[in-house]
mmCIF file of C-alpha atoms in Angstrom:
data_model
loop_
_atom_site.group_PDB
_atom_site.id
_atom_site.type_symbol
_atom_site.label_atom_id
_atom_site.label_comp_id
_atom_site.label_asym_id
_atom_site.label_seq_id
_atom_site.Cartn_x
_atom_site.Cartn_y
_atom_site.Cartn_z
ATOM 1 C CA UNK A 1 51.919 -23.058 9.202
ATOM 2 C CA UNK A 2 50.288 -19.596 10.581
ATOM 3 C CA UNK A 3 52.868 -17.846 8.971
ATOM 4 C CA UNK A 4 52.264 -18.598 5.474
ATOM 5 C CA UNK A 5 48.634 -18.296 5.816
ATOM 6 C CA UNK A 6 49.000 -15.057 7.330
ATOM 7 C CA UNK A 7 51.017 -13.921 4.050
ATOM 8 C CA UNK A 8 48.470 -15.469 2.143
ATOM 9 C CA UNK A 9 45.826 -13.080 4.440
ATOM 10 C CA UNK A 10 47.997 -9.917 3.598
ATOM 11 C CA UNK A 11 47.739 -10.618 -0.378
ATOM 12 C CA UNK A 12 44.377 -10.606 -0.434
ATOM 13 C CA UNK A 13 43.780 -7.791 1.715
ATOM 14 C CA UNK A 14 46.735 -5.847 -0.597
ATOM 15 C CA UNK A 15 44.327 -6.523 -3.703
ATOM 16 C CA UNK A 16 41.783 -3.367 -4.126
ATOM 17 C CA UNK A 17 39.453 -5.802 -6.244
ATOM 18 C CA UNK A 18 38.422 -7.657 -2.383
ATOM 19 C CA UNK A 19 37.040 -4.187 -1.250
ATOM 20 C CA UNK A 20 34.911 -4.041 -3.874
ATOM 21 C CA UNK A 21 32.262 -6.027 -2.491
ATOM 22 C CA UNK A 22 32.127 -3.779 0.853
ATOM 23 C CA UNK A 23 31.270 -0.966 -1.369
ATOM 24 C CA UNK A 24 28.651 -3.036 -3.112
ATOM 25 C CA UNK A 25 27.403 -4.273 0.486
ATOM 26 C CA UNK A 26 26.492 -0.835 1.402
ATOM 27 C CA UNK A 27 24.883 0.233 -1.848
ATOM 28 C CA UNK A 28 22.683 -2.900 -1.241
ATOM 29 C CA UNK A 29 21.617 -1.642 2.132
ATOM 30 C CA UNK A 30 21.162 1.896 0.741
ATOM 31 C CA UNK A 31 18.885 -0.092 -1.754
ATOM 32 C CA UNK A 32 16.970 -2.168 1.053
ATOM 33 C CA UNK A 33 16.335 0.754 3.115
ATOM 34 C CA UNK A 34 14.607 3.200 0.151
ATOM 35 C CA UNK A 35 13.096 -0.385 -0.707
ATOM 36 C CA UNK A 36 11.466 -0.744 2.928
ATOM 37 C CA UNK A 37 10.362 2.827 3.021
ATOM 38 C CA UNK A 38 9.098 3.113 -0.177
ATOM 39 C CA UNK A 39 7.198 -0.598 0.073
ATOM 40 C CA UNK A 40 6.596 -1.708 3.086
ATOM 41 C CA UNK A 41 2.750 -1.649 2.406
ATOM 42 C CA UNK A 42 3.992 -4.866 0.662
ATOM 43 C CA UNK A 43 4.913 -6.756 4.103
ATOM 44 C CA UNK A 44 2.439 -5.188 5.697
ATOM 45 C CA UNK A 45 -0.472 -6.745 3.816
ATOM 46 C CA UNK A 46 1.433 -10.555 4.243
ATOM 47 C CA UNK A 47 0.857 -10.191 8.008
ATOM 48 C CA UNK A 48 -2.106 -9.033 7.816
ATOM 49 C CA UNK A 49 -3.066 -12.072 6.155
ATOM 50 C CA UNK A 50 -2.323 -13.790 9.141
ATOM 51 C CA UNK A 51 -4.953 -11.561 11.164
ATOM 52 C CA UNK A 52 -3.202 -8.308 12.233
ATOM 53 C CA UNK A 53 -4.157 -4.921 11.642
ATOM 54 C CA UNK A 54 -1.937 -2.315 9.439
ATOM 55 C CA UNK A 55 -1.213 -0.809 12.828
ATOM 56 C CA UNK A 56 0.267 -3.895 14.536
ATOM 57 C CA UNK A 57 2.374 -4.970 11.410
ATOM 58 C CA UNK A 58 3.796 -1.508 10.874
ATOM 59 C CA UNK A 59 5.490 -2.058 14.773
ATOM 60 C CA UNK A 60 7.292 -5.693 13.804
ATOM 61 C CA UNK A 61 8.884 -3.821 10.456
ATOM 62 C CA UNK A 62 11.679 -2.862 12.560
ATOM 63 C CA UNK A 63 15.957 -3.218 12.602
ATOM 64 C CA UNK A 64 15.857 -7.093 13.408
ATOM 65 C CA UNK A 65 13.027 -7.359 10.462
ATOM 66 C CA UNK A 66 15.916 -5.269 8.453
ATOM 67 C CA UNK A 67 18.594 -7.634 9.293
ATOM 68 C CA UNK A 68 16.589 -10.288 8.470
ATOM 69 C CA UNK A 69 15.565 -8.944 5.154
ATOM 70 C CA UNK A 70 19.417 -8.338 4.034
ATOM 71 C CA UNK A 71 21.096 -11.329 5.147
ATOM 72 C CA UNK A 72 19.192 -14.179 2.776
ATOM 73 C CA UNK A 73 20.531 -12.190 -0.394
ATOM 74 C CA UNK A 74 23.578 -11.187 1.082
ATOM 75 C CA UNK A 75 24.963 -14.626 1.591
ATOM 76 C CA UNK A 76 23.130 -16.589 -1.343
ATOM 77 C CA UNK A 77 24.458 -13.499 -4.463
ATOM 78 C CA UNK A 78 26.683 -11.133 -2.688
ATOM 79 C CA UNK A 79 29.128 -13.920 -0.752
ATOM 80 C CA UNK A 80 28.709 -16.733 -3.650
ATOM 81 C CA UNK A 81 30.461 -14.039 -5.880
ATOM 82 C CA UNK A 82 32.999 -13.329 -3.089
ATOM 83 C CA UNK A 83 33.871 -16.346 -2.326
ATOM 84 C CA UNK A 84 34.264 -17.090 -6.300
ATOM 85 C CA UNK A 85 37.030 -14.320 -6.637
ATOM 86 C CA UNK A 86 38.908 -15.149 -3.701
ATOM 87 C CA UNK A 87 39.788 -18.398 -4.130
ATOM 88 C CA UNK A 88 39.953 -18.035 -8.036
ATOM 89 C CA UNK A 89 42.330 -15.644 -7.806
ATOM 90 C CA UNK A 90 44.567 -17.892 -5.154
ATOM 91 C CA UNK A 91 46.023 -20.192 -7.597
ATOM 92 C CA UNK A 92 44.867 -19.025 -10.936
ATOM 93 C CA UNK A 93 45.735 -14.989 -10.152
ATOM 94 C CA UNK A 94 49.407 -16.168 -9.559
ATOM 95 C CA UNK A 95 49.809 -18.062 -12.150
ATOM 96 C CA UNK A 96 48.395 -15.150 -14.674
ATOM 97 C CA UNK A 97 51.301 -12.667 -12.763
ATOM 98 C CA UNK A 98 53.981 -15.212 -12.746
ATOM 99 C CA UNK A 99 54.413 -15.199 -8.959
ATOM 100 C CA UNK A 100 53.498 -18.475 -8.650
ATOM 101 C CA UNK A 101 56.112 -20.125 -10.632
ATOM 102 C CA UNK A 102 58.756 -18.232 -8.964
ATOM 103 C CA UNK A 103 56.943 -19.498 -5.577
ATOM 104 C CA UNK A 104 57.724 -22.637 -6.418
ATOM 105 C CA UNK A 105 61.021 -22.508 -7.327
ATOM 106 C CA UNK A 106 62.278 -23.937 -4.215
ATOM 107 C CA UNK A 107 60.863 -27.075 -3.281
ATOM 108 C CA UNK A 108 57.673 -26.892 -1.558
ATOM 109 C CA UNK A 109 54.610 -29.285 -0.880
ATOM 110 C CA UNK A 110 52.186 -28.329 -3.414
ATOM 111 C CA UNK A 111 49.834 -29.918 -1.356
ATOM 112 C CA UNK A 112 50.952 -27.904 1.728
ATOM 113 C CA UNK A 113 50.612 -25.086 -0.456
ATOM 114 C CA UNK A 114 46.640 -25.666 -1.466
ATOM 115 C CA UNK A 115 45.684 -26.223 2.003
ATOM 116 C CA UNK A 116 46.835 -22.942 3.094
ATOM 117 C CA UNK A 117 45.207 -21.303 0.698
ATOM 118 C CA UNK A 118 42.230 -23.015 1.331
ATOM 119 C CA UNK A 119 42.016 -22.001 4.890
ATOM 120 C CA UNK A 120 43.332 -18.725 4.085
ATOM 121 C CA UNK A 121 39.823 -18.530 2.099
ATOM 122 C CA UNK A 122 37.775 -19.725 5.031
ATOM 123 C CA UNK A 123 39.514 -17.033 7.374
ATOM 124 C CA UNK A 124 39.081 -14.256 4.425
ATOM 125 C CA UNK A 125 35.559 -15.288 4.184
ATOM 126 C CA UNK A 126 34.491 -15.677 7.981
ATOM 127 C CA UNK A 127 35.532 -12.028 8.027
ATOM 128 C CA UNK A 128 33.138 -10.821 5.289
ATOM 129 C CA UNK A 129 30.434 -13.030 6.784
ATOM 130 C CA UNK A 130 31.079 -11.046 10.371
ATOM 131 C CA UNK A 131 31.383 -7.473 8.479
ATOM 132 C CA UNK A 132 28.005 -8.126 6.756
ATOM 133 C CA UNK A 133 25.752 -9.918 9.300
ATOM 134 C CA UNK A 134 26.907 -6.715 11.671
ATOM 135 C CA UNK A 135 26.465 -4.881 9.341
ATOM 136 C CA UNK A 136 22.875 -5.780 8.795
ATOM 137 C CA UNK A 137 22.115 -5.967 12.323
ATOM 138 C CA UNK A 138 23.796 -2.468 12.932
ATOM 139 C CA UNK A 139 21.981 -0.803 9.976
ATOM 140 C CA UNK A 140 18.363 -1.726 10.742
ATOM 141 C CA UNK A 141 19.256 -0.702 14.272
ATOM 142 C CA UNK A 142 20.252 2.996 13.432
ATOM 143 C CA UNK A 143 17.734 3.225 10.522
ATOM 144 C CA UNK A 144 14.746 1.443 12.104
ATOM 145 C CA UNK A 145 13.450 0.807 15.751
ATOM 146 C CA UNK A 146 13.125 -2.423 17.889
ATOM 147 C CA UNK A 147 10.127 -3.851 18.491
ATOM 148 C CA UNK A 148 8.996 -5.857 21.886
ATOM 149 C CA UNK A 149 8.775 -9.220 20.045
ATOM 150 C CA UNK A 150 10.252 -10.328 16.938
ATOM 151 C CA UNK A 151 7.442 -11.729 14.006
ATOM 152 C CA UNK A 152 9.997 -13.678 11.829
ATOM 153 C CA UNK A 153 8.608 -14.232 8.191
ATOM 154 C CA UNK A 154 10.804 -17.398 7.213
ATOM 155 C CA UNK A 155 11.398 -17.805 3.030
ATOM 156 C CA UNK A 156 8.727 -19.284 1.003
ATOM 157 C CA UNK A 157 10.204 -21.491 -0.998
ATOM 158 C CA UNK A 158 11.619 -23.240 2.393
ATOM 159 C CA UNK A 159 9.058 -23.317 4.721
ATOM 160 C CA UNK A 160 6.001 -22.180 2.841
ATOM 161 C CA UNK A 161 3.900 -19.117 4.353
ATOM 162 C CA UNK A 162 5.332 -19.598 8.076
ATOM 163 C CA UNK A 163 5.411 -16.612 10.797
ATOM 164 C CA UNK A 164 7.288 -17.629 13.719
ATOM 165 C CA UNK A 165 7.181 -15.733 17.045
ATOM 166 C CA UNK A 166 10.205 -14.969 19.422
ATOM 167 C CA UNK A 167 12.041 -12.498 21.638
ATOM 168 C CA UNK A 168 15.036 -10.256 20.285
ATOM 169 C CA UNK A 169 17.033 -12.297 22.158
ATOM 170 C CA UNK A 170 16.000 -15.136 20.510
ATOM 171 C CA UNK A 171 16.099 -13.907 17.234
ATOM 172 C CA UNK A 172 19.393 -12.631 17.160
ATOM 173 C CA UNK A 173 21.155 -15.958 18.469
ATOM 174 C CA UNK A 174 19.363 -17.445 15.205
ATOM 175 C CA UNK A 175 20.545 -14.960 13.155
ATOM 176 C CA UNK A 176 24.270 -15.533 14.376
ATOM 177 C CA UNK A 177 23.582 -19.194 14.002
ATOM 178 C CA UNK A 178 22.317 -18.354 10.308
ATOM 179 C CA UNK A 179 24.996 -16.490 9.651
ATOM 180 C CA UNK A 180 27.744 -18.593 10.977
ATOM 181 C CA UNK A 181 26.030 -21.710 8.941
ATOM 182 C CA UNK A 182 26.576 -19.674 5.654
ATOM 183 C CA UNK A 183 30.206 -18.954 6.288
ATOM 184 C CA UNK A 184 30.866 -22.906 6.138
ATOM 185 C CA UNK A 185 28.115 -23.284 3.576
ATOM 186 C CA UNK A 186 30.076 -20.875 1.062
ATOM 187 C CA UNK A 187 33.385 -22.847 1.700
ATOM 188 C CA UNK A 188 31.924 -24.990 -1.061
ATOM 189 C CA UNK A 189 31.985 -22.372 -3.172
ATOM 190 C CA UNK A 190 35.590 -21.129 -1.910
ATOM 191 C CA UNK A 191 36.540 -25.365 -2.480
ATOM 192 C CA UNK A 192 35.136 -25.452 -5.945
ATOM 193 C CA UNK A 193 36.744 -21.620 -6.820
ATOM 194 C CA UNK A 194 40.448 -23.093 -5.606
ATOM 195 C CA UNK A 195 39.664 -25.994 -7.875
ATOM 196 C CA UNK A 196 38.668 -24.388 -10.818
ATOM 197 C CA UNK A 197 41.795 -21.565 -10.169
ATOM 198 C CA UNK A 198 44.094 -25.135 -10.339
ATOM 199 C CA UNK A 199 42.265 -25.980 -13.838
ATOM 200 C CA UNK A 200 42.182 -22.381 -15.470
ATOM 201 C CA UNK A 201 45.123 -20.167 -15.788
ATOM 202 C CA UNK A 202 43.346 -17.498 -15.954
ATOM 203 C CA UNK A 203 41.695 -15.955 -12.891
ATOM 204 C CA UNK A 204 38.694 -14.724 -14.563
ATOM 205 C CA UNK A 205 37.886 -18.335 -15.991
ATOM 206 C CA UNK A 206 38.091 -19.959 -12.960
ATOM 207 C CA UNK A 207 35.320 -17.089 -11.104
ATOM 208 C CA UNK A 208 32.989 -17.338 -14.437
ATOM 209 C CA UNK A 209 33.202 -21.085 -14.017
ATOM 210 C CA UNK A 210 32.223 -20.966 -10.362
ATOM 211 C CA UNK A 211 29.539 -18.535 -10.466
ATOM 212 C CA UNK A 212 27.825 -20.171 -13.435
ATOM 213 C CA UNK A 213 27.916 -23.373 -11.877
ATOM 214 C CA UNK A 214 26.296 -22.063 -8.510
ATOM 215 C CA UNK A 215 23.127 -19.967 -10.280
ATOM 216 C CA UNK A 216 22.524 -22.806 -12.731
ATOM 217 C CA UNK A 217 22.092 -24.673 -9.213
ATOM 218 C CA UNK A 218 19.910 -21.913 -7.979
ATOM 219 C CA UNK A 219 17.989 -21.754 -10.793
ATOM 220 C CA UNK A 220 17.357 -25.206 -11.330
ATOM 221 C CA UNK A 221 16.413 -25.678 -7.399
ATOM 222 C CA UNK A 222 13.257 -23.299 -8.311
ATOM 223 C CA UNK A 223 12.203 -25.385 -10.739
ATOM 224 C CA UNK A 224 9.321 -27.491 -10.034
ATOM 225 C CA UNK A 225 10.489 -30.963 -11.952
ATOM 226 C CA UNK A 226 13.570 -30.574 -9.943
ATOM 227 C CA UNK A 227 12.160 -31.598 -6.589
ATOM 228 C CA UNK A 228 14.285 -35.068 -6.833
ATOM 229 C CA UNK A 229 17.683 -33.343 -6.893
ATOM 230 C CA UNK A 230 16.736 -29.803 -5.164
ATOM 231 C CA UNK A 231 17.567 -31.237 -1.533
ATOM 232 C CA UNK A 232 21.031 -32.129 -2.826
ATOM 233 C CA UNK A 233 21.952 -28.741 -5.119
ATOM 234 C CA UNK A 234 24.585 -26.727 -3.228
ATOM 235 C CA UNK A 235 22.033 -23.400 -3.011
ATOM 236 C CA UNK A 236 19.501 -25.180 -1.791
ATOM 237 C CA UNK A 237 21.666 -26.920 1.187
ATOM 238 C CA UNK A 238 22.912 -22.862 1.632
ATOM 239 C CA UNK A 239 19.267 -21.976 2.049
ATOM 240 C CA UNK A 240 18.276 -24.292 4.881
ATOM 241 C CA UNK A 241 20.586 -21.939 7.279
ATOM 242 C CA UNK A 242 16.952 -20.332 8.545
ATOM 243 C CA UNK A 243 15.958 -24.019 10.603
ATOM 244 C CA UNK A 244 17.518 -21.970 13.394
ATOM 245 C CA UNK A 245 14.570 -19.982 12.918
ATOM 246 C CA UNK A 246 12.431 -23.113 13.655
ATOM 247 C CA UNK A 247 11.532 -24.650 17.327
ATOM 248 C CA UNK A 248 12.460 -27.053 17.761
ATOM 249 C CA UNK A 249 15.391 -26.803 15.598
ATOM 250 C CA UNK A 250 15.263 -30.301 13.239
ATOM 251 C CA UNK A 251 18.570 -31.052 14.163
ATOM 252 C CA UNK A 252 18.337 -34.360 11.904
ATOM 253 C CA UNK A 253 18.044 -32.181 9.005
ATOM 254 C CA UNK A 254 20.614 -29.956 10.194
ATOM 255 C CA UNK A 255 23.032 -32.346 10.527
ATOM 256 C CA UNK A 256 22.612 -34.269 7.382
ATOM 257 C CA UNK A 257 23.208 -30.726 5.575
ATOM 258 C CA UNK A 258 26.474 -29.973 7.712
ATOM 259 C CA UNK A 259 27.481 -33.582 6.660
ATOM 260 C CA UNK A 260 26.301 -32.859 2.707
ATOM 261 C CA UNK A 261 28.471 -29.526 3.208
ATOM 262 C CA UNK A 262 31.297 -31.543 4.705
ATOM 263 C CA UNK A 263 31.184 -33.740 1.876
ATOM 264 C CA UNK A 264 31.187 -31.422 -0.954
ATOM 265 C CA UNK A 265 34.159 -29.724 0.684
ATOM 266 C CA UNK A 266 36.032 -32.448 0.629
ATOM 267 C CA UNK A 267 35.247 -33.407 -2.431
ATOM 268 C CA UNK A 268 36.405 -30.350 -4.208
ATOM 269 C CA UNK A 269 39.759 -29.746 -1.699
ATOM 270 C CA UNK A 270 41.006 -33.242 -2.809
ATOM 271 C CA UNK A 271 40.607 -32.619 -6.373
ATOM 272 C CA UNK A 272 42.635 -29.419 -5.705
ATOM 273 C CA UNK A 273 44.722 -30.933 -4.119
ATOM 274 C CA UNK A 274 45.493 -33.460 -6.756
ATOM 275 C CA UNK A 275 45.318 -31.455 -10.389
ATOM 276 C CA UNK A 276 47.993 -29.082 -8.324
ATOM 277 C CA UNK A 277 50.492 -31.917 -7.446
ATOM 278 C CA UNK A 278 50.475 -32.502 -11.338
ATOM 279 C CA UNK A 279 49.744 -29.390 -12.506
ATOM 280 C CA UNK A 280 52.660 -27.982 -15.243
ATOM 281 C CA UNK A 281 53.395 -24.217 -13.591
ATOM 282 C CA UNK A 282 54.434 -22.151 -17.227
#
């Protein structure tokens, strides 16, 4: 079993088109830094409005504050888009070359098959998820310095206008927390990819299918009239990784997202699973 997901590893890391988002990863930091320099009169003023002076918020703009700043859009565009080509191009990508067909020339499980895959996408994307949340932290150290305490400015659509105070010690065990809750959030996203790449025979088809489908969610979850169905949509569920930012933690509402996660994950494995077993392989 380690075996073939280990090949499985090796042809994704032999494609060129999965470096591309490391390249993209450090343009966006590039980005965030001119953007902090250039603007940070703009954070400034928010905690201000909680009674600071300019002096005393310029100190808490510092590399945690960076991290901080890059990981929400890191793992809610960057990863969703990831996670899209890598498990579109599992199924779908061999079927477009051929390889897959020849693959399956010799009797195999079809459903041993899909699993692999599938947990060759968790592995492929638990590594992107480390390279960018230390890549974050390791940035806004070098670029920025460290201040005494740690003013965490949570999201506003989340938790509203919320400054929450803790140690650097504190705030970096939430932000491996966050960061490990959006590498099993996004296996959604790799479920729903290896589903579509089963559908599609076409490996582009199968990526445009799961990225519409996720920011149509997004979207729609910043929608007022949608306040019904925004607990449920898969980007909202993604965002709630900052309640490790929260004491206490509501670990009620933690759970039932791991368990909504857990569901939808299922979900979209078994109907892999199944439109595979009777898929026709031209």
């Amino acid at each position: 079993m380690i075996r073939p997901i280990w090949h499985e590893l090796i042809k994704m890391v032999h494609q060129k088109k999965n470096f591309i988002p490391l390249a993209g990863y450090i343009l966006f930091i590039l980005l965030c830094y001119t953007a902090c320099v250039t603007s940070r009169h703009v954070v400034i003023r928010i905690f201000v409005n909680f009674g600071m002076t300019s002096a005393e918020a310029g100190r808490y703009l510092d590399g945690l504050f960076f991290a901080r700043l890059v990981l929400l859009p890191t793992f809610l565009v960057l990863m969703p888009i990831v996670m899209a080509a890598l498990g579109g191009d599992c199924v779908a990508g061999e079927m477009q070359d051929g390889s897959l067909k020849l693959y399956l020339a010799r009797p195999r499980s079809r459903t041993g098959i899909i699993l692999r895959k599938f947990i060759a996408i968790y592995l492929a994307g638990f590594i992107y998820s480390v390279i960018f949340a230390c890549g974050g932290i390791a940035a806004g150290i070098w670029l920025f310095d460290l201040a005494p305490v740690q003013l965490v400015l949570l999201p506003d659509r989340l938790f509203g206008s919320t400054i929450v105070v803790m140690s650097n010690g504190e705030s970096l065990i939430s932000y491996v927390c966050a960061s490990l809750y959006f590498s099993f959030s996004l296996m959604t996203l790799g479920a729903m990819s290896l589903w579509f790449s089963t559908i599609f025979n076409r490996m582009s088809s199968a990526v445009v299918a799961v990225v519409t489908l996720y920011f149509v969610s997004y979207v729609v979850g910043s929608m007022p009239l949608a306040t019904a169905i925004k607990p449920w949509l898969i980007s909202e569920i993604m965002n709630n990784a900052f309640v490790f930012y929260l004491d206490p933690i509501p670990w009620g509402r933690l759970i039932v997202n791991l368990a909504s996660l857990a569901l939808y994950i299922s979900c979209f494995l078994l109907a892999a699973v199944i439109n595979f077993n009777y898929k026709d392989i031209r």
